[in-house]
Coordinates of C-alpha atoms and ligand atoms in Angstrom, one line a residue:
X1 CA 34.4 -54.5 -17.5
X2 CA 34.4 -51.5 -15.3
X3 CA 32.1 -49.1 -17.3
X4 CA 32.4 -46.2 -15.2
X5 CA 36.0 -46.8 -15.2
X6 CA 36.6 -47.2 -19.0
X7 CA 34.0 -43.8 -19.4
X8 CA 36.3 -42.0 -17.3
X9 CA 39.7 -42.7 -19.0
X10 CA 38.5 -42.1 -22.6
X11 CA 37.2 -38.6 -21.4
X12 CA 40.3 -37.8 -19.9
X13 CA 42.3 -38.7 -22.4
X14 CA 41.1 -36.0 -24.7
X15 CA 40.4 -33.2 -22.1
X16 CA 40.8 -29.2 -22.5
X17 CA 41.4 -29.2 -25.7
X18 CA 44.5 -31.2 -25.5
X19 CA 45.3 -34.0 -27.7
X20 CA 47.7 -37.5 -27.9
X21 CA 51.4 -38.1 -28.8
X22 CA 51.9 -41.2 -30.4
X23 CA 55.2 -42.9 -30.1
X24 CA 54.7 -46.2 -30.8
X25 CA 56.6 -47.0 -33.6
X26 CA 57.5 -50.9 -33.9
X27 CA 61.5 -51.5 -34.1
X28 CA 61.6 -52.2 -37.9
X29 CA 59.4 -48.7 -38.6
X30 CA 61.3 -46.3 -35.9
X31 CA 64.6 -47.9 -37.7
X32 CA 63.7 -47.1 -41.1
X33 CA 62.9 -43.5 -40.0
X34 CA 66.1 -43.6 -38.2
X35 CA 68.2 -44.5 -41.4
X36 CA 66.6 -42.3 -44.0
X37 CA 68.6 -39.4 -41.1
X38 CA 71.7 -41.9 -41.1
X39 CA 70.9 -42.3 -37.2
X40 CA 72.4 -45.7 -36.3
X41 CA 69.9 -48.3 -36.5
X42 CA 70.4 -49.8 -32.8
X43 CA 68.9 -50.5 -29.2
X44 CA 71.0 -47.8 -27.3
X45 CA 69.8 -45.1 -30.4
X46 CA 65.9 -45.9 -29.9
X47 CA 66.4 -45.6 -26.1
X48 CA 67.6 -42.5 -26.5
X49 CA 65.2 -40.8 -28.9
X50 CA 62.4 -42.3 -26.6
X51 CA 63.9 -40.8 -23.4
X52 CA 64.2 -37.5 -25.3
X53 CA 60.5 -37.2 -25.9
X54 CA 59.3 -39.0 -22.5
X55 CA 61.1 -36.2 -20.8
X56 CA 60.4 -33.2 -22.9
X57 CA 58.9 -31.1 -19.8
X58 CA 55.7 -29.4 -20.3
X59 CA 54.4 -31.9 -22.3
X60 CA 51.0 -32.9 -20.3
X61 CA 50.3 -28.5 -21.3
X62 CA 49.6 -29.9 -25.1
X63 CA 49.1 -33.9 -24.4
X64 CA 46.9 -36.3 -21.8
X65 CA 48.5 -39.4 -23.1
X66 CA 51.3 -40.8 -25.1
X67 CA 51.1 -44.2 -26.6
X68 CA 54.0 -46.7 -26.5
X69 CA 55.4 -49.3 -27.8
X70 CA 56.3 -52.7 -26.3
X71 CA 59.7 -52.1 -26.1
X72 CA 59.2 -48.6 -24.7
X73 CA 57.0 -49.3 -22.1
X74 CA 59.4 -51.3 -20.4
X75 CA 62.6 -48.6 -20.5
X76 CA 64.0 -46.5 -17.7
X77 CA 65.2 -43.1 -17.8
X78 CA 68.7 -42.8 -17.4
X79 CA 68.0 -42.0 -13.7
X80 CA 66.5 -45.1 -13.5
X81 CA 62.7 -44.3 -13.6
X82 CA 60.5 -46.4 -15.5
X83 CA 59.1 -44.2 -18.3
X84 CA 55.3 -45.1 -17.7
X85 CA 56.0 -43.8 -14.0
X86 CA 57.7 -40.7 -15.5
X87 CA 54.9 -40.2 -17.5
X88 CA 52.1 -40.5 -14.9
X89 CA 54.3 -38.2 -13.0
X90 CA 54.3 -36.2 -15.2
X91 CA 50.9 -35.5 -15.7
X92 CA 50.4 -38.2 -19.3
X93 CA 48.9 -41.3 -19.0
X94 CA 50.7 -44.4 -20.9
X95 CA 49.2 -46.4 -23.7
X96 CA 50.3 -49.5 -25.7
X97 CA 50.4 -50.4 -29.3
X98 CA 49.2 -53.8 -29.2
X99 CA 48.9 -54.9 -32.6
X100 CA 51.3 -56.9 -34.2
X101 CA 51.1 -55.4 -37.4
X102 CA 50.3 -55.8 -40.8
X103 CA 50.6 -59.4 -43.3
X104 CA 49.1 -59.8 -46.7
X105 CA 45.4 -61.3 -46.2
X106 CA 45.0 -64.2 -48.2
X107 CA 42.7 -64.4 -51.3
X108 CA 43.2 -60.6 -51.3
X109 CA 45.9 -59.1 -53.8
X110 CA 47.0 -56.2 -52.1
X111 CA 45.2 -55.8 -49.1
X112 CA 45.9 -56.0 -45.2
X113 CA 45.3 -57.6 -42.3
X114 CA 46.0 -56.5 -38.8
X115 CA 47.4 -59.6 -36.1
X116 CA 47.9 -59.8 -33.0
X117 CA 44.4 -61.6 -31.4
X118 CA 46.4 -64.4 -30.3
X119 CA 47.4 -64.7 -26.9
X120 CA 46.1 -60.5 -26.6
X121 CA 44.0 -61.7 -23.0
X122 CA 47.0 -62.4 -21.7
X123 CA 49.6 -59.6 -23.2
X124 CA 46.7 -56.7 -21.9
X125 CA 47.1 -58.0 -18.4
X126 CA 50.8 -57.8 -18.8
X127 CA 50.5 -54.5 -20.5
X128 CA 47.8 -53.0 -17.4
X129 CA 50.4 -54.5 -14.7
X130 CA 53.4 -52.2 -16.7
X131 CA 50.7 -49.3 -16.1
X132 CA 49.2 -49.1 -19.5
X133 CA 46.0 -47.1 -19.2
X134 CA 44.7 -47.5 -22.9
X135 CA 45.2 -49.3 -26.0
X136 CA 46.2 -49.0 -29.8
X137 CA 45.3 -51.4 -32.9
X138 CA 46.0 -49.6 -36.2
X139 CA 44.1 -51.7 -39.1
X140 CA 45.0 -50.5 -43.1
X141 CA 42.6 -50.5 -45.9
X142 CA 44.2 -49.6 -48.8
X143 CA 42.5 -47.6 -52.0
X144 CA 42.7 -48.7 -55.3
X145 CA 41.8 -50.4 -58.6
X146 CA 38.6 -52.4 -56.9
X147 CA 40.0 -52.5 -53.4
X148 CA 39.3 -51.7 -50.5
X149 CA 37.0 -55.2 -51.3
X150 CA 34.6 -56.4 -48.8
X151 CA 36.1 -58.8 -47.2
X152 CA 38.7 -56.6 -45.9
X153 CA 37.0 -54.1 -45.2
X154 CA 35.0 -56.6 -42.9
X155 CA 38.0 -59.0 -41.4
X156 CA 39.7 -55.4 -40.1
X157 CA 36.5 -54.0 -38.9
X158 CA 35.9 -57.6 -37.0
X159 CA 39.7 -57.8 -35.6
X160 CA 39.3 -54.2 -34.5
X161 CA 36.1 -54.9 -32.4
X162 CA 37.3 -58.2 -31.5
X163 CA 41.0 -56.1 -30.2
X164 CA 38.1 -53.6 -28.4
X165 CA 36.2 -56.1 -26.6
X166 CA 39.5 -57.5 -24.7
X167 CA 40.8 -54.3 -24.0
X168 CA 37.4 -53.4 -22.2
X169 CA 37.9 -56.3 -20.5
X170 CA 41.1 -55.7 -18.8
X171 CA 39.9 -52.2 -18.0
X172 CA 42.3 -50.6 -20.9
X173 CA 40.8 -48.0 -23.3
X174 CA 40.5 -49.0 -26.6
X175 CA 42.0 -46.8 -29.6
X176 CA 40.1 -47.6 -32.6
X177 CA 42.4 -47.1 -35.8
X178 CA 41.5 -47.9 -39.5
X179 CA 43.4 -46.1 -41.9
X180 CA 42.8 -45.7 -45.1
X181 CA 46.2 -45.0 -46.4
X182 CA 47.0 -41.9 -48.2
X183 CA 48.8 -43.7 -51.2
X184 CA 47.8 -43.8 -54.4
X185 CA 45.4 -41.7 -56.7
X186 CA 42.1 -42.0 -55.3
X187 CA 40.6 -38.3 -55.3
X188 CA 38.9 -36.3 -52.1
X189 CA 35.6 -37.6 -53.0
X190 CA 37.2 -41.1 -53.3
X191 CA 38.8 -41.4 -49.7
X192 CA 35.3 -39.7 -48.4
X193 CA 33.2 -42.7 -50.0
X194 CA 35.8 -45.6 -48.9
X195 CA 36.7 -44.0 -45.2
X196 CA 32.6 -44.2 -44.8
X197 CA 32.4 -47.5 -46.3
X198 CA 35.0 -48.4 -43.2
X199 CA 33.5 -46.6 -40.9
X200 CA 29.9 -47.8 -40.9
X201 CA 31.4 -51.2 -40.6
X202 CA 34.1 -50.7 -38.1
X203 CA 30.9 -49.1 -35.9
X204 CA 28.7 -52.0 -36.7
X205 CA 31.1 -54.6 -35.8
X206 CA 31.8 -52.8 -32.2
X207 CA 28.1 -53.1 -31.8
X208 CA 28.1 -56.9 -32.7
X209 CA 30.9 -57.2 -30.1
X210 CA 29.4 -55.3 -27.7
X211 CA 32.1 -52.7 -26.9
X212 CA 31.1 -50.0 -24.8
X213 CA 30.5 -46.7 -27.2
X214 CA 31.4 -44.5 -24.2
X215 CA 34.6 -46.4 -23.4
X216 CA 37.1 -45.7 -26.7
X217 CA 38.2 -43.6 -29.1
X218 CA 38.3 -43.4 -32.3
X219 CA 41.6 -42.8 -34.3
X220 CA 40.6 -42.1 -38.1
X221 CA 42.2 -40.8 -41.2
X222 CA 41.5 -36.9 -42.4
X223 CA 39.8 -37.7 -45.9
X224 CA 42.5 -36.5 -47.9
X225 CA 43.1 -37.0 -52.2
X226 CA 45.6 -39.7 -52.6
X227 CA 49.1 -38.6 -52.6
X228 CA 49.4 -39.4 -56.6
X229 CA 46.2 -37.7 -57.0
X230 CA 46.2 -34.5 -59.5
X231 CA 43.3 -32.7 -57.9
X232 CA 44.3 -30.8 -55.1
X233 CA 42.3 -30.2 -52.0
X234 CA 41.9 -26.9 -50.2
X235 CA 42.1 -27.3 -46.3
X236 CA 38.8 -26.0 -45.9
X237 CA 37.0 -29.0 -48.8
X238 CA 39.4 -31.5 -46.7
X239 CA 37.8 -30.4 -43.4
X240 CA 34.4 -30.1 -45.1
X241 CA 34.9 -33.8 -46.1
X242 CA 36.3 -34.8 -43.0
X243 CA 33.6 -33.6 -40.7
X244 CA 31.0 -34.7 -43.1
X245 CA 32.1 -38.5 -43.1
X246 CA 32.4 -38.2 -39.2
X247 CA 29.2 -36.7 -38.6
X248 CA 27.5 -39.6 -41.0
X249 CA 28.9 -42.6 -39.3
X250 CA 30.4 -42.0 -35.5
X251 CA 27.7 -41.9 -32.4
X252 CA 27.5 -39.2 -30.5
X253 CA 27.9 -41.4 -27.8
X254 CA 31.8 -41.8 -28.8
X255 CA 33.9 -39.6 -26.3
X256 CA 36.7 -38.2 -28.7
X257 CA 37.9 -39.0 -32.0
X258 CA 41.7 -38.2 -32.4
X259 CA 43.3 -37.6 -36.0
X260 CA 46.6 -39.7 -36.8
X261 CA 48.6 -37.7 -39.6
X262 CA 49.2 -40.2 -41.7
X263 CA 52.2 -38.8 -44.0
X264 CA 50.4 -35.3 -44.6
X265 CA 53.2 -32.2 -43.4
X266 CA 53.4 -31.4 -39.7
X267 CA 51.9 -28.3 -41.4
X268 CA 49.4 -29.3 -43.0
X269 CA 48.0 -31.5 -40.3
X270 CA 47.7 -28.6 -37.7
X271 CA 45.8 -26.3 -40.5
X272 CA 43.5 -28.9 -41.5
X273 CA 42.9 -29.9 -37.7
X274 CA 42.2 -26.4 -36.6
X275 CA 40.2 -25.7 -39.6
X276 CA 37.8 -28.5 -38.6
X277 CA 37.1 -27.1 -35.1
X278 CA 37.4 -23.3 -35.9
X279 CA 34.4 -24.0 -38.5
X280 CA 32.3 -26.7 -36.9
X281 CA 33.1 -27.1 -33.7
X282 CA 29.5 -26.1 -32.1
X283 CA 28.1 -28.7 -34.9
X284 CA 30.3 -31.6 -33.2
X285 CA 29.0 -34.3 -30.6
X286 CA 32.6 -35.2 -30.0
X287 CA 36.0 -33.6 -29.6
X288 CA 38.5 -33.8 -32.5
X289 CA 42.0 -34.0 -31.6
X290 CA 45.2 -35.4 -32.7
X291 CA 47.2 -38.2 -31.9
X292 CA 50.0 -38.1 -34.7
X293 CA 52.8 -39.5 -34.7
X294 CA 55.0 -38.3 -37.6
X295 CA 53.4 -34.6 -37.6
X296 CA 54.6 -34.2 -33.9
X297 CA 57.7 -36.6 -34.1
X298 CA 59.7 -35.7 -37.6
X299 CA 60.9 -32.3 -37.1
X300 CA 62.4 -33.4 -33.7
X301 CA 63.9 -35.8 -35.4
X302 CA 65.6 -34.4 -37.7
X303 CA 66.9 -32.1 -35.6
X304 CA 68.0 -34.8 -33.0
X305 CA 69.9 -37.0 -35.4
X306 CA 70.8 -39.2 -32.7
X307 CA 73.8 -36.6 -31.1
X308 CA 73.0 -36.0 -27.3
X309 CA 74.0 -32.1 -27.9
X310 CA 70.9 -31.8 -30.1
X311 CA 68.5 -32.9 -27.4
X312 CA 67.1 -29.9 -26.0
X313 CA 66.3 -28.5 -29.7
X314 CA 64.3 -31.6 -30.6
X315 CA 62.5 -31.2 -27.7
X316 CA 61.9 -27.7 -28.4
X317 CA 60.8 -28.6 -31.8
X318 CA 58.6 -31.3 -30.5
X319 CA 56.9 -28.8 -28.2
X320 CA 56.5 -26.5 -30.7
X321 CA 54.2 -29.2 -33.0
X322 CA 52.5 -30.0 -29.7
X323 CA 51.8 -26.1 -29.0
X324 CA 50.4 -25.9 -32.6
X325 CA 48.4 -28.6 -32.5
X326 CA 46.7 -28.3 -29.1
X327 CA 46.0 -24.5 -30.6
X328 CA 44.5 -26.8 -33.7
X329 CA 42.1 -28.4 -31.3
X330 CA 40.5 -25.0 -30.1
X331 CA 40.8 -23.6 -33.7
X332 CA 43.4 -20.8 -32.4
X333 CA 46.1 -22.6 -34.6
X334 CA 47.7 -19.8 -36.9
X335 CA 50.1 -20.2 -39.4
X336 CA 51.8 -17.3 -38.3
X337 CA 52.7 -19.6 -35.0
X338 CA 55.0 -21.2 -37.3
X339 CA 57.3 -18.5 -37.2
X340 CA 58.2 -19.0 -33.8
X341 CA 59.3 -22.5 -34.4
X342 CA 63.2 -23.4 -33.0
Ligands
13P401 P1 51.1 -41.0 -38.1 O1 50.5 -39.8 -37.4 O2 52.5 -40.9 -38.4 O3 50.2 -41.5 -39.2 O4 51.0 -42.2 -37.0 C1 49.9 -42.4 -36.2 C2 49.9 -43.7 -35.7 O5 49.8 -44.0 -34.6 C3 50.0 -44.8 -36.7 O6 49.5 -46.0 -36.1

């Protein structure tokens, strides 16, 4: 492990203010956004839409880093350029998603587990030699009638360390993610006592692996009422929440902690981001920052719709989200900056 290295990357990734694009969507997800737009479902289709937001210009003004997906990271612009060396170019450094998703875990009704150990020595090395800087693992914990349950709570938390522990190895930047999903009914104070619960372990299991505090980031959920939830939840309790769970259970030591969006409006994400840092940003040990994916991505993509004439507009419209939340991270995001959107 290099530690000064690993220190370095994971402060620059979330320097000045400026936050993460992520763009890793696997095949089956980035096809099932594709055909709720009626965009064809094929290789040439998902090429393009990644070449469209690799070379949006301007982006390293909003973003350090975008994070990829195995497919991705091995594409070429159409003039031939590999994107990860576009990127760097650019002024963005590449990441990689490398988990392999999500399968039922057993003895568990309706709960997750995140693969992808297997053979993961080996597929970081790969992944460092393509010119991946930094790493992904999403885990999902799931609210509900008596779930999240222990023992997935723990087998995610241990998986994530365990994903943490390689990546430090091979000199890659670890991106901590366990969401607890935004589905169902559970109420603010709900997703506040269950995103803790996760948290405390997911912190405690890095420790047991010895993964180096000052080497990663952490990618967490806003604690946010359920979707089906009938309470509602002013921006400022949601940031309240947010930045109270935070404050209870991350070290100081952590360099960043980056936001992903989870299914809450492009909107919505920027106000409650900003709202965090315009109220308690002098209170925080850590910069918060974003690294969404559909809050950035989906009004690009629905302008897109997979015609080549509609490509500077989507990236127009993916700059905008970018402006707005990089305004977010210094709490100078108004809502009045919506107006100026393509
Ligand atoms: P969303 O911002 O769409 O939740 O995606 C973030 C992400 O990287 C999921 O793994």
């Amino acid at each position: 492990m290099n530690v000064q290295a690993l220190k370095e990357t994971a402060k620059a990734l979330v320097k000045d203010g400026k936050g993460l694009l992520a763009m890793d969507e696997s095949n089956p997800t980035c096809e099932r956004r594709f055909a709720a737009l009626d965009i064809p479902r094929t290789a040439e289709a998902r090429h393009a839409y990644r070449a469209l937001i690799v070379t949006t210009p301007t982006l390293n003004e909003y973003i350090n880093g975008a994070i990829l997906y195995d497919e991705t990271l091995r594409q070429f612009t159409q003039d031939g350029v590999p994107f990860t060396q576009f990127l760097i170019e650019a002024g963005v450094m590449p990441g990689i998603k490398v988990d392999m998703g999500t399968t039922a875990l057993a003895g568990h009704p309706g709960e997750k587990i995140t693969e992808g150990l297997d053979g993961l020595r080996d597929r970081l090395q790969t992944y460092a030699k393509l010119g991946a800087r930094f790493a992904k693992w999403r885990a999902v914990i799931t609210p509900g009638a008596g779930i999240p349950s222990h023992g997935c709570i723990q087998a995610n938390a241990h998986a994530l360390a365990r994903y943490a522990a390689l990546c430090q190895e091979a000199r890659l930047v670890p991106i901590i993610e366990p969401e607890v999903l935004m589905d169902g009914d559970q109420t603010l104070q709900q997703c506040a006592a269950v995103t803790e619960q996760v948290l405390r372990t997911v912190f405690e299991q890095l420790h047991i692996q010895r993964v180096l505090l000052e080497g990663m980031l952490l990618k967490p959920n806003m604690v946010l009422p359920g979707l089906a939830c009938t309470t509602p939840a002013t921006v400022a309790e949601v940031s309240e929440a947010t930045v109270s769970c935070l404050l209870r259970t991350v070290p100081a030591a952590v360099p960043g902690i980056v936001f992903l969006s989870g299914g809450q409006t492009a909107k919505l994400a920027s106000a409650r981001l900003n709202e965090m840092n315009a109220t308690f940003k002098s209170r925080l040990p850590w910069p918060l920052a974003f690294s969404f994916a559909r809050a950035v991505q989906q009004p690009a993509l629905e302008i897109w719709k997979g015609e080549s004439s509609h490509v500077h507009a989507a990236q127009q419209a993916l700059l905008h989200r970018l402006r707005c939340n990089h305004a977010a991270c210094r709490g100078e995001y108004d809502p009045s900056m919506e107006g100026l959107s393509p």
